[in-house]
Short mmCIF file of C-alpha atoms and ligand atoms in Angstrom, two decimals:
data_model
loop_
_atom_site.label_atom_id
_atom_site.label_comp_id
_atom_site.label_asym_id
_atom_site.label_seq_id
_atom_site.Cartn_x
_atom_site.Cartn_y
_atom_site.Cartn_z
CA UNK A 11 137.75 48.48 48.98
CA UNK A 12 135.83 50.19 46.06
CA UNK A 13 136.25 53.86 46.79
CA UNK A 14 133.42 56.10 45.94
CA UNK A 15 132.09 59.61 45.43
CA UNK A 16 128.63 60.36 47.06
CA UNK A 17 126.33 62.54 45.19
CA UNK A 18 123.72 64.05 47.52
CA UNK A 19 120.50 64.44 45.45
CA UNK A 20 118.46 67.67 46.00
CA UNK A 21 116.08 66.78 43.20
CA UNK A 22 117.74 68.27 40.08
CA UNK A 23 116.94 66.76 36.80
CA UNK A 24 120.75 66.58 36.07
CA UNK A 25 121.64 64.61 39.18
CA UNK A 26 121.87 61.30 37.10
CA UNK A 27 124.04 62.99 34.64
CA UNK A 28 126.53 64.03 37.38
CA UNK A 29 126.70 60.34 38.27
CA UNK A 30 127.37 59.27 34.67
CA UNK A 31 130.15 61.84 34.38
CA UNK A 32 131.87 60.63 37.52
CA UNK A 33 131.65 57.10 36.21
CA UNK A 34 133.17 58.29 32.95
CA UNK A 35 136.22 59.30 35.00
CA UNK A 36 136.38 55.50 35.95
CA UNK A 37 135.32 56.38 39.49
CA UNK A 38 132.49 54.62 41.26
CA UNK A 39 129.74 56.84 42.63
CA UNK A 40 126.33 56.62 44.24
CA UNK A 41 123.46 58.94 44.13
CA UNK A 42 121.63 59.14 47.45
CA UNK A 43 118.73 61.34 48.67
CA UNK A 44 120.18 64.59 50.29
CA UNK A 45 119.27 63.33 53.82
CA UNK A 46 120.80 59.83 53.51
CA UNK A 47 124.55 60.62 53.58
CA UNK A 48 126.33 57.44 54.57
CA UNK A 49 128.35 59.14 57.29
CA UNK A 50 130.14 55.79 58.48
CA UNK A 51 131.20 54.56 55.13
CA UNK A 52 135.05 54.44 55.02
CA UNK A 53 135.13 54.12 51.15
CA UNK A 54 133.73 57.68 50.54
CA UNK A 55 136.43 59.90 49.05
CA UNK A 56 134.34 63.03 48.18
CA UNK A 57 130.80 64.50 48.12
CA UNK A 58 128.90 66.39 45.47
CA UNK A 59 125.75 68.30 46.21
CA UNK A 60 123.41 68.43 43.19
CA UNK A 61 121.14 71.21 42.07
CA UNK A 62 117.42 71.47 43.09
CA UNK A 63 114.20 72.85 41.82
CA UNK A 64 113.77 74.88 45.08
CA UNK A 65 115.42 78.12 46.28
CA UNK A 66 117.47 78.02 49.25
CA UNK A 67 115.11 80.34 51.06
CA UNK A 68 112.00 78.40 50.12
CA UNK A 69 110.22 76.88 53.02
CA UNK A 70 110.11 73.44 51.25
CA UNK A 71 113.87 73.52 50.32
CA UNK A 72 115.76 70.45 51.15
CA UNK A 73 118.30 71.27 53.86
CA UNK A 74 121.20 69.23 55.27
CA UNK A 75 123.48 69.65 58.22
CA UNK A 76 126.57 70.68 56.42
CA UNK A 77 128.81 70.53 59.49
CA UNK A 78 128.39 66.75 59.40
CA UNK A 79 130.37 66.40 56.17
CA UNK A 80 132.36 69.68 56.12
CA UNK A 81 136.01 69.10 56.79
CA UNK A 82 135.57 65.21 56.56
CA UNK A 83 135.51 65.04 52.73
CA UNK A 84 136.21 67.41 49.89
CA UNK A 85 132.86 68.92 48.83
CA UNK A 86 131.64 70.36 45.52
CA UNK A 87 128.27 72.11 45.43
CA UNK A 88 126.63 72.49 42.01
CA UNK A 89 123.99 75.24 41.48
CA UNK A 90 121.58 74.81 44.41
CA UNK A 91 124.39 72.94 46.22
CA UNK A 92 126.70 75.92 45.85
CA UNK A 93 123.95 78.41 46.73
CA UNK A 94 123.02 76.38 49.87
CA UNK A 95 126.57 76.27 51.22
CA UNK A 96 127.03 79.96 50.57
CA UNK A 97 123.64 80.78 52.21
CA UNK A 98 123.96 78.67 55.33
CA UNK A 99 127.37 80.22 56.06
CA UNK A 100 126.14 83.82 55.94
CA UNK A 101 126.16 84.54 52.16
CA UNK A 102 123.22 86.01 50.36
CA UNK A 103 121.28 84.36 47.64
CA UNK A 104 118.64 86.40 45.85
CA UNK A 105 116.34 86.04 42.74
CA UNK A 106 118.51 86.85 39.70
CA UNK A 107 117.36 90.08 37.99
CA UNK A 108 116.84 87.97 34.88
CA UNK A 109 116.66 84.19 35.08
CA UNK A 110 119.91 82.88 34.09
CA UNK A 111 119.43 80.08 31.52
CA UNK A 112 121.64 78.76 28.86
CA UNK A 113 125.20 79.50 27.52
CA UNK A 114 127.60 81.83 29.25
CA UNK A 115 131.45 82.29 28.98
CA UNK A 116 133.99 82.39 31.87
CA UNK A 117 135.44 85.88 31.82
CA UNK A 118 137.55 85.59 34.94
CA UNK A 119 139.31 82.48 36.15
CA UNK A 120 141.64 81.81 39.08
CA UNK A 121 143.96 79.37 37.33
CA UNK A 122 145.93 78.63 40.38
CA UNK A 123 142.96 77.17 42.06
CA UNK A 124 142.92 73.35 41.88
CA UNK A 125 139.27 73.23 40.70
CA UNK A 126 140.07 75.50 37.76
CA UNK A 127 143.32 73.89 36.49
CA UNK A 128 143.44 73.62 32.69
CA UNK A 129 140.22 75.63 32.20
CA UNK A 130 140.56 78.36 29.56
CA UNK A 131 139.27 81.80 29.73
CA UNK A 132 136.22 82.19 27.43
CA UNK A 133 135.10 78.42 28.09
CA UNK A 134 131.38 78.05 27.60
CA UNK A 135 129.44 76.97 30.67
CA UNK A 136 125.64 76.14 30.96
CA UNK A 137 123.63 78.15 33.41
CA UNK A 138 120.23 77.19 34.76
CA UNK A 139 119.03 78.96 37.77
CA UNK A 140 116.49 81.59 38.91
CA UNK A 141 118.61 82.66 41.96
CA UNK A 142 122.10 83.92 42.19
CA UNK A 143 124.69 84.39 44.99
CA UNK A 144 125.03 88.09 45.65
CA UNK A 145 127.61 87.96 48.38
CA UNK A 146 129.77 85.21 49.76
CA UNK A 147 130.52 84.37 53.44
CA UNK A 148 133.66 86.25 54.65
CA UNK A 149 135.84 83.08 54.46
CA UNK A 150 134.81 82.18 50.81
CA UNK A 151 136.39 83.75 47.79
CA UNK A 152 135.43 83.86 44.07
CA UNK A 153 137.42 81.76 41.60
CA UNK A 154 135.47 82.29 38.36
CA UNK A 155 132.99 84.74 36.94
CA UNK A 156 130.91 85.22 33.76
CA UNK A 157 129.70 88.52 32.38
CA UNK A 158 126.43 88.16 34.13
CA UNK A 159 127.37 86.11 37.21
CA UNK A 160 130.19 87.60 39.33
CA UNK A 161 130.37 84.54 41.57
CA UNK A 162 130.20 81.71 39.10
CA UNK A 163 132.52 79.62 41.27
CA UNK A 164 133.96 79.99 44.74
CA UNK A 165 136.13 78.11 47.27
CA UNK A 166 136.05 78.34 51.14
CA UNK A 167 139.56 79.61 52.21
CA UNK A 168 141.92 76.87 53.34
CA UNK A 169 139.22 74.32 52.99
CA UNK A 170 138.26 71.65 50.43
CA UNK A 171 134.95 73.07 49.79
CA UNK A 172 133.84 74.47 46.39
CA UNK A 173 130.75 75.63 44.67
CA UNK A 174 129.86 76.36 41.06
CA UNK A 175 126.76 78.09 39.94
CA UNK A 176 126.88 76.51 36.44
CA UNK A 177 126.39 72.88 35.45
CA UNK A 178 129.72 71.10 34.67
CA UNK A 179 127.86 67.86 34.15
CA UNK A 180 125.94 68.88 31.01
CA UNK A 181 127.38 68.48 27.54
CA UNK A 182 127.19 72.18 26.76
CA UNK A 183 129.62 73.03 29.53
CA UNK A 184 132.90 72.75 27.49
CA UNK A 185 135.11 72.72 30.54
CA UNK A 186 132.69 70.66 32.65
CA UNK A 187 134.61 67.34 32.31
CA UNK A 188 137.88 68.97 33.10
CA UNK A 189 136.39 70.66 36.22
CA UNK A 190 134.90 67.36 37.37
CA UNK A 191 138.24 65.59 36.78
CA UNK A 192 140.01 68.37 38.84
CA UNK A 193 137.57 67.59 41.68
CA UNK A 194 137.31 63.80 41.46
CA UNK A 195 140.85 62.87 40.50
CA UNK A 196 143.14 65.74 41.75
CA UNK A 197 141.25 66.86 44.81
CA UNK A 198 139.44 63.72 45.95
CA UNK A 199 142.37 61.42 44.80
CA UNK A 200 140.36 58.87 42.93
CA UNK A 201 142.50 55.94 41.72
CA UNK A 202 140.27 55.68 38.60
CA UNK A 203 140.07 51.88 38.76
CA UNK A 204 136.38 51.47 38.06
CA UNK A 205 135.98 49.62 34.72
CA UNK A 206 133.81 46.96 33.00
CA UNK A 207 136.54 44.37 33.51
CA UNK A 208 136.93 45.14 37.24
CA UNK A 209 133.17 45.22 37.70
CA UNK A 210 132.77 41.72 36.09
CA UNK A 211 135.60 40.33 38.19
CA UNK A 212 134.12 41.69 41.50
CA UNK A 213 130.57 40.86 40.68
CA UNK A 214 131.11 37.38 39.64
CA UNK A 215 133.10 36.70 42.80
CA UNK A 216 130.33 38.39 44.87
CA UNK A 217 127.61 36.39 43.12
CA UNK A 218 129.35 33.11 43.78
CA UNK A 219 129.62 34.04 47.43
CA UNK A 220 126.03 35.31 47.63
CA UNK A 221 124.40 32.40 45.77
CA UNK A 222 126.59 29.49 46.88
CA UNK A 223 124.89 26.36 45.43
CA UNK A 224 121.45 27.99 45.11
CA UNK A 225 119.40 28.13 41.91
CA UNK A 226 118.23 31.14 40.18
CA UNK A 227 115.50 31.91 37.61
CA UNK A 228 115.65 34.94 35.38
CA UNK A 229 113.13 36.44 32.93
CA UNK A 230 114.73 37.31 29.62
CA UNK A 231 113.12 40.04 27.38
CA UNK A 232 115.55 40.06 24.51
CA UNK A 233 116.74 43.46 25.72
CA UNK A 234 120.33 44.33 26.70
CA UNK A 235 119.79 44.62 30.47
CA UNK A 236 118.30 41.07 31.15
CA UNK A 237 120.61 39.64 28.62
CA UNK A 238 123.82 40.88 30.27
CA UNK A 239 122.43 40.09 33.70
CA UNK A 240 121.85 36.50 32.46
CA UNK A 241 125.42 36.16 31.07
CA UNK A 242 126.97 37.57 34.15
CA UNK A 243 124.93 35.19 36.37
CA UNK A 244 125.77 32.28 34.03
CA UNK A 245 129.55 33.05 34.51
CA UNK A 246 129.09 32.87 38.31
CA UNK A 247 126.74 29.88 38.64
CA UNK A 248 126.61 28.18 35.29
CA UNK A 249 123.66 25.82 34.76
CA UNK A 250 122.10 26.62 38.13
CA UNK A 251 120.73 29.67 36.28
CA UNK A 252 117.46 28.98 34.29
CA UNK A 253 116.19 31.74 32.01
CA UNK A 254 112.71 32.03 30.92
CA UNK A 255 111.73 33.94 27.78
CA UNK A 256 107.92 34.45 27.53
CA UNK A 257 106.40 35.12 24.06
CA UNK A 258 103.32 37.20 24.67
CA UNK A 259 102.66 37.31 20.99
CA UNK A 260 103.36 41.05 20.70
CA UNK A 261 107.01 40.84 19.96
CA UNK A 262 108.68 42.10 16.75
CA UNK A 263 108.53 39.91 13.66
CA UNK A 264 110.46 36.65 14.22
CA UNK A 265 112.03 38.04 17.19
CA UNK A 266 111.24 34.99 19.48
CA UNK A 267 113.04 32.67 17.19
CA UNK A 268 116.08 35.04 16.59
CA UNK A 269 116.54 35.90 20.17
CA UNK A 270 116.29 32.24 21.32
CA UNK A 271 119.06 31.35 18.94
CA UNK A 272 121.15 34.20 20.24
CA UNK A 273 120.63 33.02 23.86
CA UNK A 274 121.43 29.49 23.01
CA UNK A 275 124.66 30.54 21.24
CA UNK A 276 125.56 32.32 24.49
CA UNK A 277 125.42 28.95 26.25
CA UNK A 278 122.49 30.05 28.41
CA UNK A 279 120.01 27.58 29.69
CA UNK A 280 116.76 29.08 28.33
CA UNK A 281 113.15 27.92 28.42
CA UNK A 282 111.16 29.58 25.74
CA UNK A 283 107.36 29.71 26.43
CA UNK A 284 104.88 30.63 23.63
CA UNK A 285 102.00 32.09 25.62
CA UNK A 286 100.59 34.20 22.78
CA UNK A 287 97.09 32.58 22.80
CA UNK A 288 96.63 33.34 26.48
CA UNK A 289 97.62 37.04 26.02
CA UNK A 290 95.47 37.52 22.90
CA UNK A 291 92.45 36.13 24.63
CA UNK A 292 92.92 38.21 27.80
CA UNK A 293 93.52 41.46 25.76
CA UNK A 294 90.52 40.94 23.43
CA UNK A 295 88.48 44.13 23.25
CA UNK A 296 90.68 46.03 25.77
CA UNK A 297 91.51 49.58 24.47
CA UNK A 298 92.67 51.38 27.59
CA UNK A 299 96.50 51.70 27.58
CA UNK A 300 97.05 51.28 31.25
CA UNK A 301 94.68 48.18 31.35
CA UNK A 302 96.64 46.63 28.44
CA UNK A 303 99.81 47.00 30.60
CA UNK A 304 98.27 45.65 33.71
CA UNK A 305 96.93 42.55 31.82
CA UNK A 306 100.28 41.96 30.19
CA UNK A 307 102.13 42.48 33.45
CA UNK A 308 99.90 40.01 35.33
CA UNK A 309 99.84 37.52 32.50
CA UNK A 310 103.66 37.54 32.35
CA UNK A 311 103.87 36.91 36.16
CA UNK A 312 101.39 33.91 35.85
CA UNK A 313 103.30 32.41 32.94
CA UNK A 314 106.69 32.95 34.61
CA UNK A 315 105.50 31.62 37.95
CA UNK A 316 104.12 28.42 36.47
CA UNK A 317 107.34 27.74 34.53
CA UNK A 318 109.58 28.69 37.46
CA UNK A 319 107.74 26.16 39.67
CA UNK A 320 108.73 23.42 37.25
CA UNK A 321 112.37 23.83 38.32
CA UNK A 322 112.98 22.34 41.81
CA UNK A 323 114.33 24.37 44.82
CA UNK A 324 114.68 27.75 43.19
CA UNK A 325 115.60 30.40 45.74
CA UNK A 326 116.38 33.52 43.72
CA UNK A 327 114.81 35.62 41.07
CA UNK A 328 117.46 37.29 38.83
CA UNK A 329 116.57 40.72 37.32
CA UNK A 330 118.26 43.04 34.88
CA UNK A 331 117.32 46.20 36.95
CA UNK A 332 119.82 48.99 36.31
CA UNK A 333 120.73 52.03 38.19
CA UNK A 334 118.32 54.53 36.72
CA UNK A 335 115.46 52.20 37.68
CA UNK A 336 116.61 52.13 41.31
CA UNK A 337 117.67 55.54 42.20
CA UNK A 338 115.32 56.50 44.97
CA UNK A 339 114.07 59.51 43.12
CA UNK A 340 112.91 62.63 44.88
CA UNK A 341 109.60 62.90 43.01
CA UNK A 342 108.75 66.49 43.47
CA UNK A 343 105.43 66.34 41.80
CA UNK A 344 104.56 62.69 42.52
CA UNK A 345 102.76 62.14 39.32
CA UNK A 346 103.21 58.73 37.41
CA UNK A 347 103.05 59.33 33.71
CA UNK A 348 103.01 55.75 32.61
CA UNK A 349 103.48 52.45 34.63
CA UNK A 350 106.68 50.97 33.46
CA UNK A 351 107.29 48.22 35.93
CA UNK A 352 105.85 45.31 34.22
CA UNK A 353 107.03 42.64 36.56
CA UNK A 354 106.56 44.52 39.92
CA UNK A 355 105.18 42.10 42.46
CA UNK A 356 106.92 38.97 41.09
CA UNK A 357 109.31 38.36 43.87
CA UNK A 358 106.67 38.70 46.54
CA UNK A 359 104.32 36.36 44.76
CA UNK A 360 106.91 33.67 44.23
CA UNK A 361 108.47 34.14 47.59
CA UNK A 362 111.94 34.49 46.03
CA UNK A 363 114.84 36.64 47.01
CA UNK A 364 115.99 39.12 44.41
CA UNK A 365 119.37 39.09 42.72
CA UNK A 366 120.09 42.16 40.62
CA UNK A 367 123.70 42.20 39.54
CA UNK A 368 123.42 45.37 37.32
CA UNK A 369 121.62 47.49 39.84
CA UNK A 370 124.64 49.92 40.15
CA UNK A 371 125.22 50.33 36.47
CA UNK A 372 124.06 53.02 33.94
CA UNK A 373 122.88 51.90 30.52
CA UNK A 374 126.15 52.63 28.78
CA UNK A 375 128.05 50.73 31.42
CA UNK A 376 125.83 47.74 30.92
CA UNK A 377 126.67 47.79 27.26
CA UNK A 378 130.47 48.02 28.16
CA UNK A 379 129.99 44.99 30.44
CA UNK A 380 128.21 43.06 27.66
CA UNK A 381 131.05 43.77 25.25
CA UNK A 382 133.62 42.73 27.82
CA UNK A 383 131.65 39.51 28.31
CA UNK A 384 131.99 38.84 24.64
CA UNK A 385 128.30 39.13 23.70
CA UNK A 386 127.37 39.87 20.06
CA UNK A 387 127.18 43.50 19.14
CA UNK A 388 123.59 43.28 17.76
CA UNK A 389 122.33 42.16 21.20
CA UNK A 390 124.23 44.93 22.92
CA UNK A 391 123.09 47.78 20.68
CA UNK A 392 119.59 46.57 20.38
CA UNK A 393 117.08 49.49 20.79
CA UNK A 394 115.03 49.57 24.03
CA UNK A 395 111.69 47.89 23.45
CA UNK A 396 108.71 48.19 25.88
CA UNK A 397 107.83 45.21 28.03
CA UNK A 398 104.21 45.16 26.70
CA UNK A 399 105.65 45.15 23.20
CA UNK A 400 103.51 46.06 20.15
CA UNK A 401 100.43 46.06 22.47
CA UNK A 402 101.27 49.76 23.30
CA UNK A 403 101.91 50.56 19.65
CA UNK A 404 98.51 49.38 18.55
CA UNK A 405 96.07 52.07 19.35
CA UNK A 406 92.84 50.70 20.41
CA UNK A 407 92.01 46.94 20.75
CA UNK A 408 94.44 44.18 19.75
CA UNK A 409 93.88 41.39 17.41
CA UNK A 410 96.34 38.89 15.90
CA UNK A 411 95.70 40.52 12.40
CA UNK A 412 96.71 43.97 13.69
CA UNK A 413 99.76 42.60 15.19
CA UNK A 414 100.68 40.91 11.87
CA UNK A 415 100.19 44.22 10.07
CA UNK A 416 102.36 46.10 12.63
CA UNK A 417 105.09 43.39 12.63
CA UNK A 418 105.39 43.57 8.83
CA UNK A 419 105.59 47.38 8.86
CA UNK A 420 107.94 47.52 11.78
CA UNK A 421 110.22 45.02 10.12
CA UNK A 422 110.46 47.13 6.95
CA UNK A 423 111.32 50.26 9.06
CA UNK A 424 113.84 48.54 11.25
CA UNK A 425 115.59 46.61 8.43
CA UNK A 426 115.65 49.86 6.46
CA UNK A 427 117.36 51.66 9.32
CA UNK A 428 120.01 48.89 9.45
CA UNK A 429 120.51 48.89 5.69
CA UNK A 430 120.89 52.75 5.61
CA UNK A 431 123.43 52.66 8.48
CA UNK A 432 120.91 54.79 10.63
CA UNK A 433 120.00 52.04 13.28
CA UNK A 434 122.74 53.05 15.60
CA UNK A 435 122.20 56.66 15.13
CA UNK A 436 118.71 56.62 16.85
CA UNK A 437 117.91 55.70 20.29
CA UNK A 438 114.84 53.72 19.38
CA UNK A 439 112.43 53.28 16.55
CA UNK A 440 109.20 51.61 15.77
CA UNK A 441 105.87 51.75 14.00
CA UNK A 442 102.53 52.68 15.51
CA UNK A 443 99.17 51.23 14.15
CA UNK A 444 96.66 54.11 14.16
CA UNK A 445 92.99 53.51 14.73
CA UNK A 446 92.35 55.39 11.57
CA UNK A 447 91.23 54.34 8.16
CA UNK A 448 91.56 56.65 5.17
CA UNK A 449 90.95 56.75 1.50
CA UNK A 450 93.59 55.82 -0.98
CA UNK A 451 93.91 54.58 -4.52
CA UNK A 452 95.78 51.58 -5.79
CA UNK A 453 95.72 50.86 -9.47
CA UNK A 454 92.14 51.55 -10.44
CA UNK A 455 90.82 50.64 -7.12
CA UNK A 456 89.70 52.95 -4.32
CA UNK A 457 91.04 51.73 -1.09
CA UNK A 458 89.93 52.44 2.52
CA UNK A 459 92.74 51.15 4.81
CA UNK A 460 94.84 51.76 7.86
CA UNK A 461 97.35 54.54 8.55
CA UNK A 462 100.70 53.87 10.44
CA UNK A 463 102.94 56.27 12.02
CA UNK A 464 106.75 55.86 11.94
CA UNK A 465 108.57 56.97 15.17
CA UNK A 466 112.31 57.27 15.63
CA UNK A 467 113.91 59.35 18.36
CA UNK A 468 117.29 60.42 19.53
CA UNK A 469 117.90 60.43 23.29
CA UNK A 470 120.48 59.62 25.97
CA UNK A 471 118.26 58.24 28.66
CA UNK A 472 114.59 58.23 27.31
CA UNK A 473 113.74 60.97 29.87
CA UNK A 474 113.78 63.51 27.09
CA UNK A 475 113.92 62.76 23.31
CA UNK A 476 113.83 64.56 20.09
CA UNK A 477 112.38 63.10 16.85
CA UNK A 478 115.16 61.80 14.60
CA UNK A 479 115.84 63.93 11.56
CA UNK A 480 115.89 60.99 9.08
CA UNK A 481 116.72 61.65 5.41
CA UNK A 482 113.64 62.23 3.27
CA UNK A 483 114.90 59.62 0.67
CA UNK A 484 115.03 57.00 3.44
CA UNK A 485 111.46 57.91 4.66
CA UNK A 486 110.20 57.81 1.04
CA UNK A 487 111.70 54.37 0.53
CA UNK A 488 110.24 52.91 3.77
CA UNK A 489 106.86 54.54 3.08
CA UNK A 490 106.75 53.09 -0.51
CA UNK A 491 107.72 49.63 0.65
CA UNK A 492 105.11 49.56 3.52
CA UNK A 493 102.30 50.64 1.37
CA UNK A 494 103.26 48.35 -1.48
CA UNK A 495 103.81 45.31 0.53
CA UNK A 496 101.96 45.38 3.76
CA UNK A 497 98.43 44.42 3.12
CA UNK A 498 95.96 46.65 4.95
CA UNK A 499 98.05 49.88 5.07
CA UNK A 500 97.63 52.63 2.52
CA UNK A 501 99.09 55.64 4.40
CA UNK A 502 102.37 56.33 6.25
CA UNK A 503 103.08 59.31 8.44
CA UNK A 504 106.22 60.40 10.41
CA UNK A 505 105.84 61.46 14.08
CA UNK A 506 107.77 64.76 14.63
CA UNK A 507 106.94 65.34 18.31
CA UNK A 508 109.66 65.68 20.89
CA UNK A 509 109.53 64.41 24.52
CA UNK A 510 108.32 66.40 26.41
CA UNK A 511 105.59 67.26 25.74
CA UNK A 512 104.96 63.94 23.78
CA UNK A 513 106.21 60.63 24.98
CA UNK A 514 108.18 58.15 23.00
CA UNK A 515 105.54 55.57 22.84
CA UNK A 516 101.91 56.55 21.80
CA UNK A 517 100.39 54.73 24.73
P1 XMP B 620 107.88 56.86 26.98
O1 XMP B 620 106.79 56.45 26.14
O2 XMP B 620 107.42 57.04 28.50
O3 XMP B 620 109.01 55.80 27.14
O4 XMP B 620 108.52 58.22 26.60
C1 XMP B 620 110.23 55.90 27.64
C2 XMP B 620 110.93 54.53 27.40
O5 XMP B 620 110.34 53.58 28.17
C3 XMP B 620 109.86 52.52 27.28
N1 XMP B 620 108.49 52.10 27.73
C4 XMP B 620 108.26 51.01 28.39
N2 XMP B 620 109.14 50.00 28.80
N3 XMP B 620 107.27 48.86 29.81
C5 XMP B 620 108.61 48.94 29.50
O6 XMP B 620 109.32 48.02 29.78
C6 XMP B 620 106.38 49.82 29.36
O7 XMP B 620 105.21 49.70 29.71
C7 XMP B 620 106.92 50.98 28.71
N4 XMP B 620 106.34 52.05 28.20
C8 XMP B 620 107.42 52.80 27.65
C9 XMP B 620 109.76 53.18 25.94
O8 XMP B 620 109.91 52.22 24.87
C10 XMP B 620 110.96 54.19 26.00
O9 XMP B 620 112.16 53.47 25.86
#
């Protein structure tokens, strides 16, 4: 049985990061909403309570019946999780005199405590809370402090129940990984047997069992997720998997040809469909970003559906959905910033059952699985690329000519990043075609042509991102090359906005 840690999500922005950290300890974990604890699951070995944007005394605060888990499994509460357990057991939690954000150092540590083994005095920890625990329940005791926060960590006497008011999961907490290791491995007793190889072995066996002799269709995008899902399914059912790769005409330069060659090299059974004419005609004159996305999403479904119907007796739709796409998120504000689900609605329309072999993996784990499956490195490390492609990087309406200009400029930028050894240092990069013309001079001629923006960001999950601090010499070279060789462009700018408040894509 695959043992697991359960992370109860109280809505913190760092909940996913806790999950990733536990997985880095080769331990399988699942993030579930705070009120969905799988009480009857025999494979659970420990429970972590996440942070939350609420205060424990807030009317809207998420609450659980702690008695249902207390004593059954070791528990670690992080931030709100720690405050909640202290509060419901008779401790006090109050607004901190000054909000406690950022770095702090541990000034007192009970080194004999199993949670604190190997953690050095003076270790930096990351605080982020507006409340603080001012007194503990009588049967709890303090095991670490900082200069500002007396009760930085505690344990309940004679019980496997701990709380920490800092965030061990964030990179700035130097001792964070050690603390999580102490909890997951020493206290919960994880066997640490979760790895890419073990995942492939169990998943291929499970897919064989689940799919039997059935046929599966899968939409490939050229990205790492759908590619790894395809290779995994191919391992399990061979030629009974048919992959469909739709060219909507807004891919990168030569990408369709290159990716098709890659897929064929991997032994996949791929149908490539050039549907660019259809997409260009449906998008003609459309300027609204969300409408562009909707048109492409629907067009994609139509083409895919038509192709899939050419294969007899298909029962399943394979998808490269990964864990961050599925975590049932506790949307506190409920706002959608952009609609990212390009193929939502496909399984219902086609009356197919869904098969999502990567739905439990984080992005870095998908890459590890791809490597273990022997896939080429350039496919695995490929930057994320939006489903609607260059359509959301051409501000305003779309024409084949604008796509040509953008493809050429983008190709110069991306090839340059590779040549300069910068490609793997950024999370993703691309060029945006602006709806702006400006005056320039070339030779003796006055020009009045388009401006493009280069965009390159660093990130770990696309939720937040910073603009990449690329060398000036590199930017100068790319700018010169674009202006000198891409007809129709006479000005290049570099986007220096972070996310938030900007987003990675411009539309
Ligand atoms: P934003 O622009 O929201 O992008 O900061 C975050 C990540 O999502 C990608 N993205 C999309 N991916 N369909 C997709 O499949 C879309 O409509 C879409 N919009 C943005 C973006 O490239 C970045 O990696």
